[in-house]
Amino acid sequence: MTDPAPARRLFIKTYGCQMNVYDSERMADLLRPLGYAMAEGPEDADLVVLNTCHIREKATEKVYSELGYIKQMKLDRQARGKSMTIAVAGCVAQAEGKEIMHRQPAVDLVIGPQAYHQLPELIARTHRAKGERLAADFAAEAKFDRLGPERKADGVTAFLTVQEGCDKFCTFCVVPYTRGAEFSRPAEAILAEARDLAAQGVREVTLLGQNVNAYGGEGGLAALVRQLAQVEGLDRIRYTTSHPADMDLALIAAHGEVEALMPYLHLPVQAGSDRVLKAMNRAHTAESYLRLVERIRKARPDMALAGDFIVGFPGERESDFEATLQLVVEIGYASAFSFKYSRRPGTPAAALPGQLAEEVKDERLARLNALLDDQQKAFNASQVGATLPVLFERAGRHPGQLSGRSPYLQAVHVAGPDHLIGQIVPVRIEGAAKMSLAGALALEFA
Ligand code: SAH
Ligand code: SF4
Ligand code: F3S
């Protein structure tokens, strides 16, 4: 007997941060029991979900142009007697639900990040053509409770959302409005999900949260990390993204003591000028950030740091920008993400005087990126000659090649047999580029 062909096909396109990646996986988990298998592309899909990002104007505009293409595919399918349901999820859905439906009537359903557990019901309703096209309330608790325990691992690494939402209200940022107030999942639910992932062969989890180190469960993130380190089969733990103000002593200590906790920390600073940091409502100064990094490096001397930076915040003077460059020099980043300030409707900074010209932002971004690129190259080059434990994640692009990650999250390419995928193996690093390392297996493997 052959299996019946899946009745329906699903295509999800994901924009934005890792939290959206996690949510997209969970939406697929939720729809699988309803007969939805993955489609190759949107043109083959009965249901297309765009999981969107609202963080910068460009990210948001991409959604509308993508919807234009998808609408055409829907019309093509309809001409062939088939149908397509179009759902917009994620942070644009939350922030601009009504506008989406107005600007693109081909959209059947708009669903905010806290309403994903309602997806099957909403799709059914849409199919009954009863309307209710907008679900954008805030109830993270219901979301996680009702997303269900079944999760299909995909590979040897996995994201695991432990915290969602943000109470920080940095003046440039939409996240507190699109993801709502901080909410932490109970440790038991997280541990159960981690055990389930480990049983499916996952060796590394990355704990996710908009402010993951503000995790509010008993004992904070440090306690959670220590419990996760006990999970059989789980050898590597990472977490992202952290706010400097929530980097407590217990978590710093864990970095020195918990072997599974990887020496890589994404700790955005955004700017190096206290005047700008204050206008951003960042709750830290350049000096307090430097001292914090000092303490972290005392606990874990080889800690690789990653940062986020915004250039061209309203009122940023040349001297403010130079303070950012100065801070970068003092820290020495292993990797970084830098952005031109993008004016987001409804955020306090959008109303500030002193909005800068695009050319000024371009010029500052180029200077900052040149410095950050040099630091990243230097960090990677510093590993040449070392032997690093690499978790192999997949076959490489070339035959006989494997791709994995170093403890410092660098991509590492090595010639080796497929059966090493899922194993942590010592690799001698022989070459370094900006984005990756090349090496050779340090031991003989049959
Ligand atoms: N919660 C995380 C990250 C949030 S969004 C944190 O607090 O660090 C990811 C990054 O996008 C931010 O760190 C910031 O550098 C950038 N970002 C957010 N809003 C922006 C805006 N309006 N313009 C440009 N970059 C922005
Ligand atoms: Fe946005 Fe600031 Fe919250 Fe990060 S801490 S999500 S930058 S408001
Ligand atoms: Fe974007 Fe929302 Fe993440 S705005 S960065 S998808 S939290």
Short mmCIF file of C-alpha atoms and ligand atoms in Angstrom, two decimals:
data_model
loop_
_atom_site.label_atom_id
_atom_site.label_comp_id
_atom_site.label_asym_id
_atom_site.label_seq_id
_atom_site.Cartn_x
_atom_site.Cartn_y
_atom_site.Cartn_z
CA MET A 1 0.00 0.00 0.00
CA THR A 2 1.32 3.43 -0.82
CA ASP A 3 0.79 6.44 1.34
CA PRO A 4 -1.90 8.74 0.10
CA ALA A 5 -0.45 11.90 -1.44
CA PRO A 6 -0.56 14.80 1.02
CA ALA A 7 -3.79 16.60 0.49
CA ARG A 8 -2.35 20.07 0.85
CA ARG A 9 0.87 21.93 0.43
CA LEU A 10 2.30 24.72 2.52
CA PHE A 11 4.95 27.32 1.74
CA ILE A 12 6.34 29.60 4.44
CA LYS A 13 8.69 32.46 3.69
CA THR A 14 10.47 33.84 6.73
CA TYR A 15 11.90 37.32 7.19
CA GLY A 16 13.56 38.97 10.18
CA CYS A 17 15.03 37.44 13.29
CA GLN A 18 15.54 33.89 14.59
CA MET A 19 12.34 34.16 16.56
CA ASN A 20 10.48 34.24 13.27
CA VAL A 21 12.45 31.18 12.12
CA TYR A 22 11.32 29.36 15.26
CA ASP A 23 7.72 30.50 14.82
CA SER A 24 7.70 29.36 11.19
CA GLU A 25 8.84 25.89 12.23
CA ARG A 26 6.14 25.77 14.87
CA MET A 27 3.49 26.84 12.36
CA ALA A 28 4.59 23.98 10.10
CA ASP A 29 4.39 21.59 13.10
CA LEU A 30 0.88 22.83 13.80
CA LEU A 31 -0.32 22.39 10.23
CA ARG A 32 1.34 19.01 9.55
CA PRO A 33 -1.38 16.99 11.33
CA LEU A 34 -3.92 18.75 9.14
CA GLY A 35 -2.29 17.24 6.07
CA TYR A 36 -0.04 20.13 5.06
CA ALA A 37 3.27 19.01 3.59
CA MET A 38 5.95 21.46 2.49
CA ALA A 39 5.74 22.83 -1.05
CA GLU A 40 8.84 23.49 -3.15
CA GLY A 41 7.78 27.05 -3.88
CA PRO A 42 4.79 29.34 -3.46
CA GLU A 43 3.44 28.46 -6.91
CA ASP A 44 2.78 24.87 -5.73
CA ALA A 45 1.23 25.84 -2.42
CA ASP A 46 -2.38 25.72 -1.26
CA LEU A 47 -1.35 27.88 1.68
CA VAL A 48 1.35 30.55 1.57
CA VAL A 49 2.47 32.15 4.82
CA LEU A 50 4.70 35.22 4.80
CA ASN A 51 6.26 35.53 8.24
CA THR A 52 7.25 39.16 8.22
CA CYS A 53 9.58 41.63 9.94
CA HIS A 54 8.83 45.26 10.78
CA ILE A 55 12.16 46.31 12.25
CA ARG A 56 13.29 48.56 9.39
CA GLU A 57 11.37 50.22 6.58
CA LYS A 58 13.10 48.11 3.93
CA ALA A 59 12.06 44.86 5.61
CA THR A 60 8.46 46.03 5.68
CA GLU A 61 8.37 47.21 2.07
CA LYS A 62 9.74 43.85 0.91
CA VAL A 63 6.55 42.24 2.17
CA TYR A 64 4.32 44.34 -0.02
CA SER A 65 6.36 43.67 -3.15
CA GLU A 66 6.45 39.94 -2.35
CA LEU A 67 2.68 39.99 -1.91
CA GLY A 68 2.40 41.41 -5.43
CA TYR A 69 4.19 38.32 -6.84
CA ILE A 70 2.23 35.90 -4.69
CA LYS A 71 -1.04 37.44 -5.78
CA GLN A 72 -0.08 36.75 -9.41
CA MET A 73 0.63 33.11 -8.50
CA LYS A 74 -2.74 32.89 -6.82
CA LEU A 75 -4.41 34.14 -9.99
CA ASP A 76 -2.41 31.64 -12.08
CA ARG A 77 -3.50 28.81 -9.81
CA GLN A 78 -7.09 29.94 -9.91
CA ALA A 79 -6.91 29.93 -13.72
CA ARG A 80 -5.90 26.25 -13.43
CA GLY A 81 -8.85 25.51 -11.18
CA LYS A 82 -6.80 25.48 -7.98
CA SER A 83 -6.88 27.78 -5.01
CA MET A 84 -4.35 29.50 -2.76
CA THR A 85 -4.81 30.92 0.70
CA ILE A 86 -2.44 33.78 1.50
CA ALA A 87 -1.64 34.48 5.15
CA VAL A 88 0.55 37.29 6.45
CA ALA A 89 2.10 36.54 9.85
CA GLY A 90 4.82 38.14 11.97
CA CYS A 91 5.55 41.68 13.05
CA VAL A 92 4.17 43.52 10.01
CA ALA A 93 0.92 41.62 10.52
CA GLN A 94 0.85 42.81 14.12
CA ALA A 95 1.72 46.41 13.32
CA GLU A 96 -0.06 46.99 10.02
CA GLY A 97 -2.82 44.36 9.85
CA LYS A 98 -5.51 46.65 8.52
CA GLU A 99 -3.19 48.33 6.06
CA ILE A 100 -2.08 44.98 4.62
CA MET A 101 -5.64 43.95 3.90
CA HIS A 102 -6.32 47.32 2.37
CA ARG A 103 -3.16 47.42 0.24
CA GLN A 104 -3.39 43.81 -0.91
CA PRO A 105 -6.93 42.40 -1.06
CA ALA A 106 -5.59 39.02 -2.23
CA VAL A 107 -4.50 38.43 1.37
CA ASP A 108 -6.93 36.03 3.07
CA LEU A 109 -5.64 36.16 6.59
CA VAL A 110 -3.49 38.37 8.81
CA ILE A 111 -2.14 36.80 11.99
CA GLY A 112 0.08 38.37 14.65
CA PRO A 113 2.88 36.52 16.48
CA GLN A 114 0.78 35.75 19.56
CA ALA A 115 -2.08 34.16 17.64
CA TYR A 116 -0.34 31.33 15.77
CA HIS A 117 -2.06 28.63 17.77
CA GLN A 118 -5.31 29.87 16.18
CA LEU A 119 -3.95 29.30 12.68
CA PRO A 120 -5.79 26.01 11.90
CA GLU A 121 -9.08 27.46 13.07
CA LEU A 122 -8.59 30.71 11.18
CA ILE A 123 -7.69 28.88 7.99
CA ALA A 124 -10.80 26.75 8.29
CA ARG A 125 -12.88 29.85 8.80
CA THR A 126 -11.29 31.57 5.84
CA HIS A 127 -12.14 28.52 3.76
CA ARG A 128 -15.73 28.81 4.87
CA ALA A 129 -15.43 32.38 3.60
CA LYS A 130 -16.71 33.77 6.86
CA GLY A 131 -14.09 36.45 7.12
CA GLU A 132 -12.34 37.25 10.41
CA ARG A 133 -9.17 38.02 8.57
CA LEU A 134 -7.32 39.64 11.42
CA ALA A 135 -5.98 38.01 14.57
CA ALA A 136 -3.56 40.20 16.40
CA ASP A 137 -4.16 40.04 20.11
CA PHE A 138 -1.42 39.63 22.72
CA ALA A 139 -1.40 36.44 24.75
CA ALA A 140 1.99 34.76 24.56
CA GLU A 141 0.93 32.34 27.26
CA ALA A 142 -1.89 30.88 25.20
CA LYS A 143 0.39 30.74 22.19
CA PHE A 144 3.04 28.53 23.77
CA ASP A 145 0.58 26.38 25.69
CA ARG A 146 -1.40 25.64 22.62
CA LEU A 147 1.31 25.33 20.00
CA GLY A 148 1.49 21.77 21.25
CA PRO A 149 4.36 19.51 22.21
CA GLU A 150 5.01 17.88 18.82
CA ARG A 151 8.04 19.37 17.25
CA LYS A 152 9.96 17.94 14.32
CA ALA A 153 13.67 18.61 14.60
CA ASP A 154 15.42 19.59 11.42
CA GLY A 155 19.10 18.76 11.73
CA VAL A 156 21.48 18.77 14.67
CA THR A 157 20.95 22.35 15.80
CA ALA A 158 17.69 23.98 16.82
CA PHE A 159 16.22 27.24 17.98
CA LEU A 160 14.18 27.22 21.15
CA THR A 161 12.17 30.28 22.15
CA VAL A 162 12.26 30.81 25.93
CA GLN A 163 11.19 34.44 26.17
CA GLU A 164 9.25 36.74 23.99
CA GLY A 165 8.43 40.42 23.91
CA CYS A 166 10.23 43.46 25.25
CA ASP A 167 9.67 46.04 27.98
CA LYS A 168 12.75 48.12 27.18
CA PHE A 169 11.27 50.60 24.73
CA CYS A 170 14.43 51.73 23.03
CA THR A 171 13.16 54.83 21.26
CA PHE A 172 13.99 53.57 17.75
CA CYS A 173 12.47 50.11 18.03
CA VAL A 174 9.11 48.60 17.06
CA VAL A 175 9.54 45.29 18.89
CA PRO A 176 7.74 46.29 22.14
CA TYR A 177 4.74 47.14 19.96
CA THR A 178 4.84 44.11 17.66
CA ARG A 179 5.75 41.43 20.20
CA GLY A 180 4.17 42.89 23.30
CA ALA A 181 5.33 42.75 26.90
CA GLU A 182 8.07 40.42 28.13
CA PHE A 183 6.84 36.92 28.71
CA SER A 184 8.92 33.92 29.80
CA ARG A 185 7.95 30.31 29.21
CA PRO A 186 8.02 27.98 32.23
CA ALA A 187 11.32 26.12 32.57
CA GLU A 188 9.53 22.75 32.55
CA ALA A 189 8.04 23.38 29.10
CA ILE A 190 11.43 24.49 27.78
CA LEU A 191 13.19 21.46 29.26
CA ALA A 192 10.58 19.12 27.81
CA GLU A 193 11.04 20.65 24.39
CA ALA A 194 14.83 20.42 24.73
CA ARG A 195 14.66 16.75 25.73
CA ASP A 196 12.42 16.02 22.79
CA LEU A 197 14.84 17.79 20.44
CA ALA A 198 17.83 15.95 21.91
CA ALA A 199 16.01 12.63 21.48
CA GLN A 200 15.68 13.49 17.79
CA GLY A 201 19.43 14.03 17.48
CA VAL A 202 19.77 17.74 18.21
CA ARG A 203 23.16 18.47 19.81
CA GLU A 204 22.98 22.25 20.06
CA VAL A 205 20.15 24.57 21.04
CA THR A 206 20.06 28.32 20.70
CA LEU A 207 17.70 29.82 23.26
CA LEU A 208 15.79 32.71 21.78
CA GLY A 209 14.22 35.82 23.15
CA GLN A 210 14.04 39.49 22.20
CA ASN A 211 15.68 39.94 25.60
CA VAL A 212 16.67 36.39 26.29
CA ASN A 213 18.81 37.24 29.30
CA ALA A 214 15.78 38.88 30.94
CA TYR A 215 14.36 35.34 31.14
CA GLY A 216 12.06 35.53 34.17
CA GLY A 217 11.84 31.92 35.33
CA GLU A 218 13.17 30.88 38.74
CA GLY A 219 16.89 31.73 38.91
CA GLY A 220 16.82 33.52 35.57
CA LEU A 221 18.59 32.44 32.42
CA ALA A 222 21.61 31.17 34.35
CA ALA A 223 19.48 28.55 36.15
CA LEU A 224 17.79 27.54 32.93
CA VAL A 225 21.14 27.11 31.18
CA ARG A 226 22.42 24.96 34.03
CA GLN A 227 19.36 22.71 33.81
CA LEU A 228 19.60 22.44 30.04
CA ALA A 229 23.26 21.48 30.35
CA GLN A 230 22.05 18.33 32.16
CA VAL A 231 19.88 17.20 29.24
CA GLU A 232 21.29 14.00 27.82
CA GLY A 233 22.72 14.52 24.34
CA LEU A 234 22.65 18.30 24.43
CA ASP A 235 26.28 19.38 24.22
CA ARG A 236 26.06 22.99 23.18
CA ILE A 237 23.92 25.85 24.43
CA ARG A 238 23.76 29.33 22.99
CA TYR A 239 21.35 32.19 23.57
CA THR A 240 20.42 35.36 21.73
CA THR A 241 19.77 38.32 21.88
CA SER A 242 20.85 39.85 25.16
CA HIS A 243 20.46 43.31 26.60
CA PRO A 244 23.47 44.67 28.52
CA ALA A 245 21.23 45.72 31.44
CA ASP A 246 20.09 42.12 32.01
CA MET A 247 23.52 40.51 31.95
CA ASP A 248 23.54 39.51 35.64
CA LEU A 249 26.36 38.06 37.72
CA ALA A 250 24.84 34.57 37.79
CA LEU A 251 24.80 34.42 34.01
CA ILE A 252 28.34 35.73 33.76
CA ALA A 253 29.43 33.10 36.29
CA ALA A 254 27.71 30.38 34.25
CA HIS A 255 29.93 31.31 31.32
CA GLY A 256 32.94 30.40 33.39
CA GLU A 257 31.47 27.18 34.77
CA VAL A 258 29.06 25.53 32.33
CA GLU A 259 31.03 23.70 29.70
CA ALA A 260 28.09 23.40 27.31
CA LEU A 261 27.60 27.18 27.26
CA MET A 262 29.42 28.36 24.16
CA PRO A 263 31.89 31.26 24.29
CA TYR A 264 29.98 33.51 21.93
CA LEU A 265 27.78 36.35 23.08
CA HIS A 266 25.59 38.63 21.03
CA LEU A 267 25.45 41.74 23.17
CA PRO A 268 24.19 44.74 21.19
CA VAL A 269 25.43 48.16 22.26
CA GLN A 270 23.89 50.21 19.40
CA ALA A 271 26.15 53.25 19.87
CA GLY A 272 29.24 54.48 21.69
CA SER A 273 28.12 57.98 22.60
CA ASP A 274 26.37 58.44 25.95
CA ARG A 275 24.36 61.33 24.54
CA VAL A 276 22.98 59.08 21.80
CA LEU A 277 22.54 56.09 24.14
CA LYS A 278 20.46 58.29 26.42
CA ALA A 279 18.30 59.50 23.53
CA MET A 280 17.90 55.85 22.55
CA ASN A 281 16.73 55.00 26.10
CA ARG A 282 19.29 52.21 26.25
CA ALA A 283 19.77 52.15 30.04
CA HIS A 284 23.54 51.73 29.74
CA THR A 285 26.50 53.95 28.96
CA ALA A 286 29.55 53.23 26.84
CA GLU A 287 31.56 52.93 30.04
CA SER A 288 29.14 50.52 31.76
CA TYR A 289 29.14 48.37 28.63
CA LEU A 290 32.94 48.27 28.56
CA ARG A 291 33.07 47.31 32.24
CA LEU A 292 30.46 44.62 31.65
CA VAL A 293 32.47 43.11 28.82
CA GLU A 294 35.53 43.21 31.05
CA ARG A 295 33.68 41.15 33.70
CA ILE A 296 32.43 38.69 31.10
CA ARG A 297 35.93 38.21 29.72
CA LYS A 298 37.24 37.66 33.21
CA ALA A 299 34.81 34.75 33.58
CA ARG A 300 35.42 33.47 30.07
CA PRO A 301 38.65 34.92 28.60
CA ASP A 302 38.07 33.57 25.08
CA MET A 303 34.53 34.99 24.80
CA ALA A 304 33.76 36.08 21.23
CA LEU A 305 31.54 39.15 21.18
CA ALA A 306 29.01 40.15 18.58
CA GLY A 307 27.22 43.47 18.46
CA ASP A 308 24.45 45.43 16.82
CA PHE A 309 24.97 49.04 15.84
CA ILE A 310 22.76 51.81 14.58
CA VAL A 311 24.36 54.71 12.75
CA GLY A 312 22.64 57.99 12.02
CA PHE A 313 20.26 58.07 14.97
CA PRO A 314 18.51 61.49 15.03
CA GLY A 315 20.90 64.14 16.31
CA GLU A 316 24.01 61.94 15.98
CA ARG A 317 26.98 64.24 15.46
CA GLU A 318 30.26 63.30 13.85
CA SER A 319 31.81 63.24 17.33
CA ASP A 320 29.08 60.85 18.56
CA PHE A 321 29.75 58.55 15.66
CA GLU A 322 33.47 58.64 16.39
CA ALA A 323 32.68 57.51 19.93
CA THR A 324 31.02 54.44 18.40
CA LEU A 325 34.17 53.72 16.37
CA GLN A 326 36.22 54.18 19.52
CA LEU A 327 34.10 51.71 21.47
CA VAL A 328 34.39 49.16 18.67
CA VAL A 329 38.17 49.50 18.79
CA GLU A 330 38.17 49.01 22.55
CA ILE A 331 35.94 45.93 22.49
CA GLY A 332 37.20 44.09 19.42
CA TYR A 333 34.20 42.27 17.95
CA ALA A 334 34.20 38.81 16.42
CA SER A 335 31.18 39.69 14.33
CA ALA A 336 28.59 42.41 14.13
CA PHE A 337 25.42 43.67 12.52
CA SER A 338 25.23 47.34 11.66
CA PHE A 339 22.26 49.26 10.41
CA LYS A 340 21.37 52.70 9.21
CA TYR A 341 18.77 54.21 11.48
CA SER A 342 15.34 53.65 9.98
CA ARG A 343 12.51 55.91 11.03
CA ARG A 344 9.67 53.73 12.30
CA PRO A 345 6.18 55.21 12.54
CA GLY A 346 4.89 55.37 16.08
CA THR A 347 8.28 55.11 17.80
CA PRO A 348 9.51 58.09 19.87
CA ALA A 349 12.69 58.58 17.83
CA ALA A 350 10.67 59.04 14.65
CA ALA A 351 9.42 62.33 16.08
CA LEU A 352 12.86 63.63 17.16
CA PRO A 353 14.41 66.63 15.47
CA GLY A 354 17.76 66.23 13.73
CA GLN A 355 16.89 63.35 11.39
CA LEU A 356 20.00 62.80 9.29
CA ALA A 357 20.38 62.76 5.54
CA GLU A 358 20.73 59.37 3.84
CA GLU A 359 24.22 60.31 2.54
CA VAL A 360 25.45 60.96 6.06
CA LYS A 361 24.15 57.58 7.24
CA ASP A 362 25.65 55.83 4.20
CA GLU A 363 29.04 57.36 4.80
CA ARG A 364 29.07 56.48 8.52
CA LEU A 365 27.85 52.96 7.88
CA ALA A 366 30.64 52.40 5.37
CA ARG A 367 33.27 53.58 7.86
CA LEU A 368 31.84 51.46 10.68
CA ASN A 369 31.58 48.41 8.44
CA ALA A 370 35.18 48.76 7.29
CA LEU A 371 36.31 48.65 10.91
CA LEU A 372 34.00 45.76 11.86
CA ASP A 373 35.06 43.77 8.79
CA ASP A 374 38.71 44.16 9.74
CA GLN A 375 37.94 42.96 13.26
CA GLN A 376 36.01 39.94 12.02
CA LYS A 377 38.82 38.99 9.64
CA ALA A 378 41.39 39.42 12.39
CA PHE A 379 39.33 37.31 14.79
CA ASN A 380 39.02 34.51 12.25
CA ALA A 381 42.70 34.73 11.30
CA SER A 382 43.67 34.45 14.97
CA GLN A 383 42.30 30.90 14.96
CA VAL A 384 44.59 29.63 12.22
CA GLY A 385 46.86 26.99 13.69
CA ALA A 386 44.47 26.20 16.55
CA THR A 387 42.50 22.97 16.96
CA LEU A 388 38.82 23.64 17.62
CA PRO A 389 35.92 21.32 18.42
CA VAL A 390 33.52 21.58 15.48
CA LEU A 391 29.93 20.38 15.45
CA PHE A 392 29.28 19.15 11.93
CA GLU A 393 25.84 20.21 10.80
CA ARG A 394 25.56 19.26 7.14
CA ALA A 395 27.31 18.20 3.97
CA GLY A 396 29.26 21.06 2.46
CA ARG A 397 28.73 22.62 -0.93
CA HIS A 398 31.42 20.47 -2.55
CA PRO A 399 31.36 16.65 -2.61
CA GLY A 400 33.22 15.12 0.32
CA GLN A 401 33.02 18.37 2.28
CA LEU A 402 31.37 18.93 5.67
CA SER A 403 30.16 22.18 7.23
CA GLY A 404 30.02 22.87 10.90
CA ARG A 405 30.45 25.50 13.55
CA SER A 406 33.28 26.33 15.93
CA PRO A 407 32.46 27.21 19.56
CA TYR A 408 32.66 30.85 18.44
CA LEU A 409 29.89 30.31 15.85
CA GLN A 410 32.28 30.51 12.91
CA ALA A 411 31.36 28.37 9.90
CA VAL A 412 34.05 25.72 9.37
CA HIS A 413 34.54 23.75 6.15
CA VAL A 414 36.43 20.47 6.21
CA ALA A 415 36.92 17.42 3.97
CA GLY A 416 35.42 14.44 5.78
CA PRO A 417 32.91 11.58 5.71
CA ASP A 418 29.15 12.20 6.05
CA HIS A 419 28.81 10.04 9.13
CA LEU A 420 30.48 12.79 11.15
CA ILE A 421 27.37 14.96 10.79
CA GLY A 422 25.97 15.40 14.27
CA GLN A 423 29.34 14.82 15.93
CA ILE A 424 31.69 17.24 17.64
CA VAL A 425 35.15 16.62 16.28
CA PRO A 426 38.53 18.35 16.66
CA VAL A 427 39.52 20.29 13.57
CA ARG A 428 42.88 21.90 12.85
CA ILE A 429 42.20 25.35 11.42
CA GLU A 430 44.31 26.03 8.32
CA GLY A 431 42.73 29.04 6.69
CA ALA A 432 40.46 31.96 7.46
CA ALA A 433 38.23 34.23 5.41
CA LYS A 434 35.79 36.90 6.53
CA MET A 435 32.82 34.56 6.85
CA SER A 436 34.38 31.15 7.46
CA LEU A 437 37.30 28.97 8.44
CA ALA A 438 38.83 26.06 6.54
CA GLY A 439 40.48 23.15 8.29
CA ALA A 440 41.32 19.47 8.40
CA LEU A 441 40.18 16.70 10.71
CA ALA A 442 42.68 16.52 13.53
CA LEU A 443 42.10 12.77 14.01
CA GLU A 444 41.84 9.91 11.54
CA PHE A 445 38.26 8.84 10.82
CA ALA A 446 37.57 5.70 8.87
N1 SAH B 1 16.32 42.69 21.21
C1 SAH B 1 17.50 42.86 20.56
C2 SAH B 1 17.40 43.09 19.04
C3 SAH B 1 16.23 43.76 18.48
S1 SAH B 1 16.16 44.12 16.77
C4 SAH B 1 18.28 43.93 21.26
O1 SAH B 1 17.79 44.62 22.09
O2 SAH B 1 19.43 44.10 20.95
C5 SAH B 1 17.74 43.82 16.11
C6 SAH B 1 18.53 45.05 15.82
O3 SAH B 1 17.91 45.84 14.85
C7 SAH B 1 18.72 45.96 16.99
O4 SAH B 1 19.70 45.51 17.86
C8 SAH B 1 19.08 47.25 16.31
O5 SAH B 1 20.47 47.34 16.10
C9 SAH B 1 18.38 47.16 14.97
N2 SAH B 1 17.25 48.08 14.89
C10 SAH B 1 16.13 48.10 15.63
N3 SAH B 1 15.34 49.12 15.28
C11 SAH B 1 15.97 49.79 14.29
C12 SAH B 1 15.69 50.95 13.53
N4 SAH B 1 14.58 51.67 13.72
N5 SAH B 1 16.59 51.33 12.58
C13 SAH B 1 17.72 50.63 12.39
N6 SAH B 1 18.05 49.55 13.08
C14 SAH B 1 17.20 49.12 14.03
FE1 SF4 B 2 14.09 46.75 20.61
FE2 SF4 B 2 15.49 47.76 22.61
FE3 SF4 B 2 13.71 45.85 23.08
FE4 SF4 B 2 15.94 45.27 21.78
S1 SF4 B 2 15.78 46.00 23.91
S2 SF4 B 2 13.89 44.63 21.22
S3 SF4 B 2 16.32 47.12 20.60
S4 SF4 B 2 13.25 47.91 22.38
FE1 F3S B 3 11.66 41.71 12.91
FE2 F3S B 3 9.76 41.19 14.62
FE3 F3S B 3 12.06 39.92 14.76
S1 F3S B 3 10.25 43.16 13.81
S2 F3S B 3 13.50 41.42 14.04
S3 F3S B 3 10.63 39.78 13.11
S4 F3S B 3 10.81 40.57 16.46
#
